[in-house]
């Protein structure tokens, strides 16, 4: 397996680079790693002319099983360096249909992990979502190309930081060790729907148990019949809405 680190920072030795390095260093042998510092490349979009730089990068992307995209948050969003790379790559992300929608092909089912850093403090980031747009833009591009997300890592309070804390190093190392074990296909969707079923069942049981205290006529078989039918109807409707929001909407029909 090969892991490709893609660094979209102005600096090749900044704190974002250190986060990425900590992840890549922890990828165990015999898995291979490679680093792509985007500032080293003059990345331009396809315009019908030969585009050797993008060809070279595309080959690296195809040859890798996991991409680790690391970019600082600049002006509340993804760094321009990384955004330009994703914009230029769009043309090659898959097959275009007659409406201009992309259908993933060569990158489909690869995995990715995203990293960002920002000056914003941890609490402020949780409350205001300072890094949300950064991750959302990466996620959007990766979902167009058909990649599966592994995880996201964030380093806040980066002002003046030249070294990673021990805790951050360990967090990065944990994910570096984990990404090497990624299977080709992601089977977590079924797992999530099963979890959702049990969440709905438990919540319905608790809710209707409370209702039974208020309405003592809801007893015996009537109670269990009400709980069972509620769980099934509610779960089917919720699963349908979630499927529509996450799968159908992404097809952009
Ligand atoms: C052009 C620019 C814009 C920035 N905008 C933000 C911002 O909106 N919010 C924030 O928290 N940090 C912002 N920062 C701080 C960067 O996120 C910080 O420099 C980054 O963590 C450093 O990563 P590096 O060492 O890899 O360059 C900005 C930095 C630059 C250079």
mmCIF file of C-alpha atoms and ligand atoms in Angstrom:
data_model
loop_
_atom_site.group_PDB
_atom_site.id
_atom_site.type_symbol
_atom_site.label_atom_id
_atom_site.label_comp_id
_atom_site.label_asym_id
_atom_site.label_seq_id
_atom_site.Cartn_x
_atom_site.Cartn_y
_atom_site.Cartn_z
ATOM 1 C CA UNK A 1 0.000 0.000 0.000
ATOM 2 C CA UNK A 2 1.159 3.535 -0.740
ATOM 3 C CA UNK A 3 0.291 6.685 1.221
ATOM 4 C CA UNK A 4 0.670 10.036 -0.515
ATOM 5 C CA UNK A 5 0.997 13.186 1.614
ATOM 6 C CA UNK A 6 -0.193 16.308 -0.205
ATOM 7 C CA UNK A 7 0.954 19.534 1.412
ATOM 8 C CA UNK A 8 -0.924 22.691 0.458
ATOM 9 C CA UNK A 9 0.815 25.243 2.684
ATOM 10 C CA UNK A 10 3.004 28.209 1.744
ATOM 11 C CA UNK A 11 5.707 26.679 3.941
ATOM 12 C CA UNK A 12 7.360 23.296 3.402
ATOM 13 C CA UNK A 13 8.552 23.220 7.033
ATOM 14 C CA UNK A 14 5.667 24.918 8.871
ATOM 15 C CA UNK A 15 3.390 23.400 11.472
ATOM 16 C CA UNK A 16 1.049 21.900 8.845
ATOM 17 C CA UNK A 17 4.041 20.129 7.299
ATOM 18 C CA UNK A 18 4.933 18.821 10.757
ATOM 19 C CA UNK A 19 1.438 17.386 11.263
ATOM 20 C CA UNK A 20 1.660 15.680 7.896
ATOM 21 C CA UNK A 21 5.158 14.407 8.589
ATOM 22 C CA UNK A 22 4.041 12.939 11.933
ATOM 23 C CA UNK A 23 1.289 10.999 10.150
ATOM 24 C CA UNK A 24 3.509 9.768 7.306
ATOM 25 C CA UNK A 25 6.376 8.792 9.608
ATOM 26 C CA UNK A 26 4.034 6.526 11.565
ATOM 27 C CA UNK A 27 2.952 4.540 8.509
ATOM 28 C CA UNK A 28 4.542 1.161 9.178
ATOM 29 C CA UNK A 29 6.771 -0.732 6.735
ATOM 30 C CA UNK A 30 6.420 -2.304 4.205
ATOM 31 C CA UNK A 31 3.880 0.396 3.252
ATOM 32 C CA UNK A 32 5.417 3.243 1.295
ATOM 33 C CA UNK A 33 4.945 6.986 1.708
ATOM 34 C CA UNK A 34 5.618 9.940 -0.564
ATOM 35 C CA UNK A 35 5.307 13.681 -0.040
ATOM 36 C CA UNK A 36 3.976 16.081 -2.642
ATOM 37 C CA UNK A 37 4.641 19.739 -1.772
ATOM 38 C CA UNK A 38 2.212 21.554 -4.056
ATOM 39 C CA UNK A 39 4.232 24.799 -4.094
ATOM 40 C CA UNK A 40 6.948 22.882 -5.977
ATOM 41 C CA UNK A 41 4.604 22.465 -8.929
ATOM 42 C CA UNK A 42 3.205 25.022 -11.341
ATOM 43 C CA UNK A 43 -0.313 23.605 -11.351
ATOM 44 C CA UNK A 44 -2.605 24.853 -14.102
ATOM 45 C CA UNK A 45 -6.003 23.599 -15.254
ATOM 46 C CA UNK A 46 -6.470 21.540 -18.419
ATOM 47 C CA UNK A 47 -7.215 23.753 -21.392
ATOM 48 C CA UNK A 48 -6.795 21.275 -24.229
ATOM 49 C CA UNK A 49 -2.995 21.760 -24.364
ATOM 50 C CA UNK A 50 -0.559 19.161 -22.922
ATOM 51 C CA UNK A 51 -0.398 19.497 -19.145
ATOM 52 C CA UNK A 52 2.688 17.594 -18.023
ATOM 53 C CA UNK A 53 2.595 18.842 -14.428
ATOM 54 C CA UNK A 54 -0.951 17.617 -13.874
ATOM 55 C CA UNK A 55 -0.126 14.350 -15.701
ATOM 56 C CA UNK A 56 2.752 13.766 -13.294
ATOM 57 C CA UNK A 57 0.621 14.523 -10.223
ATOM 58 C CA UNK A 58 -2.245 12.389 -11.526
ATOM 59 C CA UNK A 59 0.103 9.396 -11.848
ATOM 60 C CA UNK A 60 1.156 9.824 -8.213
ATOM 61 C CA UNK A 61 -2.487 10.015 -7.138
ATOM 62 C CA UNK A 62 -3.397 6.885 -9.084
ATOM 63 C CA UNK A 63 -0.410 5.000 -7.661
ATOM 64 C CA UNK A 64 -1.443 5.757 -4.059
ATOM 65 C CA UNK A 65 -4.115 4.025 -1.995
ATOM 66 C CA UNK A 66 -4.446 6.706 0.684
ATOM 67 C CA UNK A 67 -4.106 10.477 0.264
ATOM 68 C CA UNK A 68 -3.313 12.653 3.284
ATOM 69 C CA UNK A 69 -4.340 16.204 2.385
ATOM 70 C CA UNK A 70 -2.780 18.796 4.686
ATOM 71 C CA UNK A 71 -3.500 22.512 4.309
ATOM 72 C CA UNK A 72 -3.666 25.452 6.707
ATOM 73 C CA UNK A 73 -6.850 27.469 7.126
ATOM 74 C CA UNK A 74 -6.337 30.819 5.403
ATOM 75 C CA UNK A 75 -8.944 33.603 5.692
ATOM 76 C CA UNK A 76 -11.487 31.195 7.139
ATOM 77 C CA UNK A 77 -11.163 28.652 4.333
ATOM 78 C CA UNK A 78 -8.939 26.124 2.588
ATOM 79 C CA UNK A 79 -5.517 27.518 1.591
ATOM 80 C CA UNK A 80 -5.411 28.778 -2.000
ATOM 81 C CA UNK A 81 -2.584 26.394 -2.848
ATOM 82 C CA UNK A 82 -4.675 23.339 -2.013
ATOM 83 C CA UNK A 83 -7.850 24.855 -3.490
ATOM 84 C CA UNK A 84 -6.085 25.533 -6.800
ATOM 85 C CA UNK A 85 -4.841 21.941 -6.864
ATOM 86 C CA UNK A 86 -8.367 20.579 -6.279
ATOM 87 C CA UNK A 87 -9.870 22.978 -8.829
ATOM 88 C CA UNK A 88 -7.342 21.921 -11.468
ATOM 89 C CA UNK A 89 -7.810 18.237 -10.645
ATOM 90 C CA UNK A 90 -11.600 18.454 -11.029
ATOM 91 C CA UNK A 91 -11.455 17.895 -14.782
ATOM 92 C CA UNK A 92 -9.725 14.559 -14.118
ATOM 93 C CA UNK A 93 -11.796 13.363 -11.147
ATOM 94 C CA UNK A 94 -14.029 11.067 -13.144
ATOM 95 C CA UNK A 95 -16.360 10.708 -16.098
ATOM 96 C CA UNK A 96 -18.543 13.710 -16.948
ATOM 97 C CA UNK A 97 -22.118 13.091 -18.070
ATOM 98 C CA UNK A 98 -24.211 15.304 -20.358
ATOM 99 C CA UNK A 99 -25.199 17.554 -17.425
ATOM 100 C CA UNK A 100 -21.596 18.107 -16.316
ATOM 101 C CA UNK A 101 -21.974 15.861 -13.239
ATOM 102 C CA UNK A 102 -18.914 13.802 -12.327
ATOM 103 C CA UNK A 103 -19.054 10.015 -11.921
ATOM 104 C CA UNK A 104 -15.985 8.718 -10.034
ATOM 105 C CA UNK A 105 -13.658 6.416 -11.948
ATOM 106 C CA UNK A 106 -9.891 6.112 -11.387
ATOM 107 C CA UNK A 107 -9.819 7.466 -7.830
ATOM 108 C CA UNK A 108 -12.987 5.682 -6.672
ATOM 109 C CA UNK A 109 -12.735 3.904 -3.292
ATOM 110 C CA UNK A 110 -9.296 5.233 -2.428
ATOM 111 C CA UNK A 111 -9.151 6.661 1.109
ATOM 112 C CA UNK A 112 -8.183 10.084 2.421
ATOM 113 C CA UNK A 113 -7.377 11.796 5.687
ATOM 114 C CA UNK A 114 -7.498 15.592 5.970
ATOM 115 C CA UNK A 115 -5.423 17.905 8.157
ATOM 116 C CA UNK A 116 -5.675 21.600 8.859
ATOM 117 C CA UNK A 117 -4.056 24.107 11.211
ATOM 118 C CA UNK A 118 -5.156 27.562 12.335
ATOM 119 C CA UNK A 119 -4.339 30.361 14.776
ATOM 120 C CA UNK A 120 -7.854 30.140 16.212
ATOM 121 C CA UNK A 121 -8.050 28.598 19.692
ATOM 122 C CA UNK A 122 -9.549 25.180 20.380
ATOM 123 C CA UNK A 123 -12.681 26.408 22.181
ATOM 124 C CA UNK A 124 -13.308 29.166 19.649
ATOM 125 C CA UNK A 125 -12.927 26.646 16.844
ATOM 126 C CA UNK A 126 -15.465 24.313 18.451
ATOM 127 C CA UNK A 127 -17.922 27.184 18.946
ATOM 128 C CA UNK A 128 -17.453 29.077 15.667
ATOM 129 C CA UNK A 129 -16.313 26.294 13.320
ATOM 130 C CA UNK A 130 -13.321 28.289 12.057
ATOM 131 C CA UNK A 131 -11.927 25.254 10.237
ATOM 132 C CA UNK A 132 -15.289 23.886 9.006
ATOM 133 C CA UNK A 133 -15.051 25.422 5.538
ATOM 134 C CA UNK A 134 -11.560 24.023 5.082
ATOM 135 C CA UNK A 135 -12.680 20.467 5.796
ATOM 136 C CA UNK A 136 -15.948 20.890 3.882
ATOM 137 C CA UNK A 137 -14.121 21.954 0.716
ATOM 138 C CA UNK A 138 -11.759 18.986 0.926
ATOM 139 C CA UNK A 139 -14.685 16.623 1.625
ATOM 140 C CA UNK A 140 -16.665 17.990 -1.297
ATOM 141 C CA UNK A 141 -13.790 17.534 -3.742
ATOM 142 C CA UNK A 142 -12.990 14.060 -2.433
ATOM 143 C CA UNK A 143 -16.612 12.949 -2.638
ATOM 144 C CA UNK A 144 -16.738 14.120 -6.280
ATOM 145 C CA UNK A 145 -13.734 11.896 -6.970
ATOM 146 C CA UNK A 146 -15.287 8.970 -5.028
ATOM 147 C CA UNK A 147 -12.799 8.802 -2.168
ATOM 148 C CA UNK A 148 -13.730 7.509 1.271
ATOM 149 C CA UNK A 149 -12.915 9.596 4.326
ATOM 150 C CA UNK A 150 -10.867 8.076 7.126
ATOM 151 C CA UNK A 151 -10.626 10.954 9.579
ATOM 152 C CA UNK A 152 -9.711 14.628 9.985
ATOM 153 C CA UNK A 153 -7.026 16.122 12.219
ATOM 154 C CA UNK A 154 -6.869 19.721 13.366
ATOM 155 C CA UNK A 155 -4.212 21.731 15.145
ATOM 156 C CA UNK A 156 -5.515 24.933 16.716
ATOM 157 C CA UNK A 157 -3.581 27.755 18.427
ATOM 158 C CA UNK A 158 -0.843 27.419 15.817
ATOM 159 C CA UNK A 159 0.452 30.987 16.282
ATOM 160 C CA UNK A 160 4.096 30.794 17.299
ATOM 161 C CA UNK A 161 4.121 26.971 17.319
ATOM 162 C CA UNK A 162 7.196 25.544 15.654
ATOM 163 C CA UNK A 163 6.987 22.085 17.189
ATOM 164 C CA UNK A 164 4.119 19.686 17.762
ATOM 165 C CA UNK A 165 3.128 18.908 21.328
ATOM 166 C CA UNK A 166 3.648 15.321 22.449
ATOM 167 C CA UNK A 167 -0.131 14.768 22.464
ATOM 168 C CA UNK A 168 -0.473 15.993 18.863
ATOM 169 C CA UNK A 169 2.464 13.879 17.728
ATOM 170 C CA UNK A 170 0.835 10.834 19.290
ATOM 171 C CA UNK A 171 -2.556 11.622 17.739
ATOM 172 C CA UNK A 172 -0.959 11.956 14.275
ATOM 173 C CA UNK A 173 1.088 8.799 14.801
ATOM 174 C CA UNK A 174 -2.035 6.849 15.793
ATOM 175 C CA UNK A 175 -3.736 7.789 12.541
ATOM 176 C CA UNK A 176 -0.583 7.149 10.530
ATOM 177 C CA UNK A 177 -0.505 3.619 11.898
ATOM 178 C CA UNK A 178 -4.250 3.181 11.305
ATOM 179 C CA UNK A 179 -4.457 4.342 7.697
ATOM 180 C CA UNK A 180 -2.179 1.566 6.542
ATOM 181 C CA UNK A 181 -4.841 -0.925 7.591
ATOM 182 C CA UNK A 182 -7.603 0.573 5.470
ATOM 183 C CA UNK A 183 -9.504 -1.967 3.440
ATOM 184 C CA UNK A 184 -10.226 -1.309 -0.202
ATOM 185 C CA UNK A 185 -13.953 -0.947 0.370
ATOM 186 C CA UNK A 186 -15.690 0.917 3.128
ATOM 187 C CA UNK A 187 -18.254 -1.232 4.894
ATOM 188 C CA UNK A 188 -19.125 1.302 7.574
ATOM 189 C CA UNK A 189 -22.358 2.440 5.903
ATOM 190 C CA UNK A 190 -24.194 -0.774 6.800
ATOM 191 C CA UNK A 191 -22.699 -0.597 10.297
ATOM 192 C CA UNK A 192 -23.958 2.976 10.696
ATOM 193 C CA UNK A 193 -27.477 2.050 9.588
ATOM 194 C CA UNK A 194 -27.523 -0.847 12.067
ATOM 195 C CA UNK A 195 -26.352 1.520 14.824
ATOM 196 C CA UNK A 196 -29.057 3.970 13.783
ATOM 197 C CA UNK A 197 -31.700 1.245 14.091
ATOM 198 C CA UNK A 198 -30.678 0.484 17.661
ATOM 199 C CA UNK A 199 -30.568 4.205 18.529
ATOM 200 C CA UNK A 200 -34.117 4.614 17.225
ATOM 201 C CA UNK A 201 -35.274 1.459 19.059
ATOM 202 C CA UNK A 202 -33.782 2.558 22.401
ATOM 203 C CA UNK A 203 -35.098 6.120 22.111
ATOM 204 C CA UNK A 204 -38.591 4.861 21.170
ATOM 205 C CA UNK A 205 -38.586 2.437 24.093
ATOM 206 C CA UNK A 206 -37.583 5.178 26.565
ATOM 207 C CA UNK A 207 -40.025 7.715 25.107
ATOM 208 C CA UNK A 208 -42.952 5.315 25.104
ATOM 209 C CA UNK A 209 -42.011 3.992 28.533
ATOM 210 C CA UNK A 210 -42.404 7.575 29.799
ATOM 211 C CA UNK A 211 -45.690 7.859 27.886
ATOM 212 C CA UNK A 212 -46.929 4.692 29.619
ATOM 213 C CA UNK A 213 -46.414 6.387 32.984
ATOM 214 C CA UNK A 214 -48.679 9.202 31.779
ATOM 215 C CA UNK A 215 -51.159 6.867 30.077
ATOM 216 C CA UNK A 216 -51.499 3.621 32.141
ATOM 217 C CA UNK A 217 -53.883 2.062 29.561
ATOM 218 C CA UNK A 218 -50.846 1.498 27.275
ATOM 219 C CA UNK A 219 -49.914 -1.926 28.720
ATOM 220 C CA UNK A 220 -48.962 -5.475 27.696
ATOM 221 C CA UNK A 221 -49.112 -6.426 24.003
ATOM 222 C CA UNK A 222 -50.526 -3.023 23.115
ATOM 223 C CA UNK A 223 -47.426 -1.328 24.498
ATOM 224 C CA UNK A 224 -44.994 -3.622 22.650
ATOM 225 C CA UNK A 225 -46.995 -3.407 19.434
ATOM 226 C CA UNK A 226 -46.887 0.416 19.644
ATOM 227 C CA UNK A 227 -43.127 0.461 20.339
ATOM 228 C CA UNK A 228 -42.387 -2.040 17.527
ATOM 229 C CA UNK A 229 -44.476 -0.315 14.865
ATOM 230 C CA UNK A 230 -43.147 3.106 15.884
ATOM 231 C CA UNK A 231 -39.528 1.919 15.588
ATOM 232 C CA UNK A 232 -40.051 0.380 12.146
ATOM 233 C CA UNK A 233 -41.989 3.307 10.648
ATOM 234 C CA UNK A 234 -39.711 5.951 12.164
ATOM 235 C CA UNK A 235 -36.545 4.091 11.144
ATOM 236 C CA UNK A 236 -37.664 3.570 7.537
ATOM 237 C CA UNK A 237 -38.601 7.236 7.138
ATOM 238 C CA UNK A 238 -35.374 8.448 8.774
ATOM 239 C CA UNK A 239 -33.196 6.086 6.707
ATOM 240 C CA UNK A 240 -34.961 7.255 3.550
ATOM 241 C CA UNK A 241 -34.334 10.935 4.386
ATOM 242 C CA UNK A 242 -30.685 10.271 5.292
ATOM 243 C CA UNK A 243 -30.139 8.270 2.112
ATOM 244 C CA UNK A 244 -31.664 11.066 0.074
ATOM 245 C CA UNK A 245 -29.555 13.752 1.787
ATOM 246 C CA UNK A 246 -26.240 11.887 1.597
ATOM 247 C CA UNK A 247 -26.384 9.726 -1.543
ATOM 248 C CA UNK A 248 -29.027 11.043 -3.938
ATOM 249 C CA UNK A 249 -28.120 14.700 -3.420
ATOM 250 C CA UNK A 250 -24.462 13.950 -4.168
ATOM 251 C CA UNK A 251 -25.450 12.610 -7.557
ATOM 252 C CA UNK A 252 -26.631 16.162 -8.393
ATOM 253 C CA UNK A 253 -29.533 15.026 -10.502
HETATM 254 C C1 LIG B 1 -2.898 34.292 4.431
HETATM 255 C C2 LIG B 1 -3.205 33.724 5.772
HETATM 256 C C3 LIG B 1 -4.482 33.713 6.239
HETATM 257 C C4 LIG B 1 -4.796 33.154 7.476
HETATM 258 N N1 LIG B 1 -6.084 33.135 7.894
HETATM 259 C C5 LIG B 1 -6.398 32.548 9.077
HETATM 260 C C6 LIG B 1 -7.732 32.474 9.528
HETATM 261 O O1 LIG B 1 -8.668 32.938 8.873
HETATM 262 N N2 LIG B 1 -7.986 31.871 10.717
HETATM 263 C C7 LIG B 1 -6.987 31.345 11.482
HETATM 264 O O2 LIG B 1 -7.282 30.798 12.526
HETATM 265 N N3 LIG B 1 -5.714 31.379 11.067
HETATM 266 C C8 LIG B 1 -5.391 31.971 9.895
HETATM 267 N N4 LIG B 1 -4.099 32.028 9.478
HETATM 268 C C9 LIG B 1 -3.084 31.340 10.253
HETATM 269 C C10 LIG B 1 -2.715 30.016 9.622
HETATM 270 O O3 LIG B 1 -3.759 29.097 9.713
HETATM 271 C C11 LIG B 1 -1.446 29.514 10.234
HETATM 272 O O4 LIG B 1 -0.471 30.355 9.689
HETATM 273 C C12 LIG B 1 -1.152 28.089 9.949
HETATM 274 O O5 LIG B 1 -1.557 27.305 11.028
HETATM 275 C C13 LIG B 1 0.327 27.917 9.797
HETATM 276 O O6 LIG B 1 0.567 26.785 9.027
HETATM 277 P P1 LIG B 1 2.022 26.640 8.367
HETATM 278 O O7 LIG B 1 3.001 26.685 9.486
HETATM 279 O O8 LIG B 1 1.998 25.339 7.668
HETATM 280 O O9 LIG B 1 2.183 27.780 7.419
HETATM 281 C C14 LIG B 1 -3.762 32.607 8.256
HETATM 282 C C15 LIG B 1 -2.435 32.644 7.790
HETATM 283 C C16 LIG B 1 -2.160 33.186 6.551
HETATM 284 C C17 LIG B 1 -0.746 33.190 6.071
#
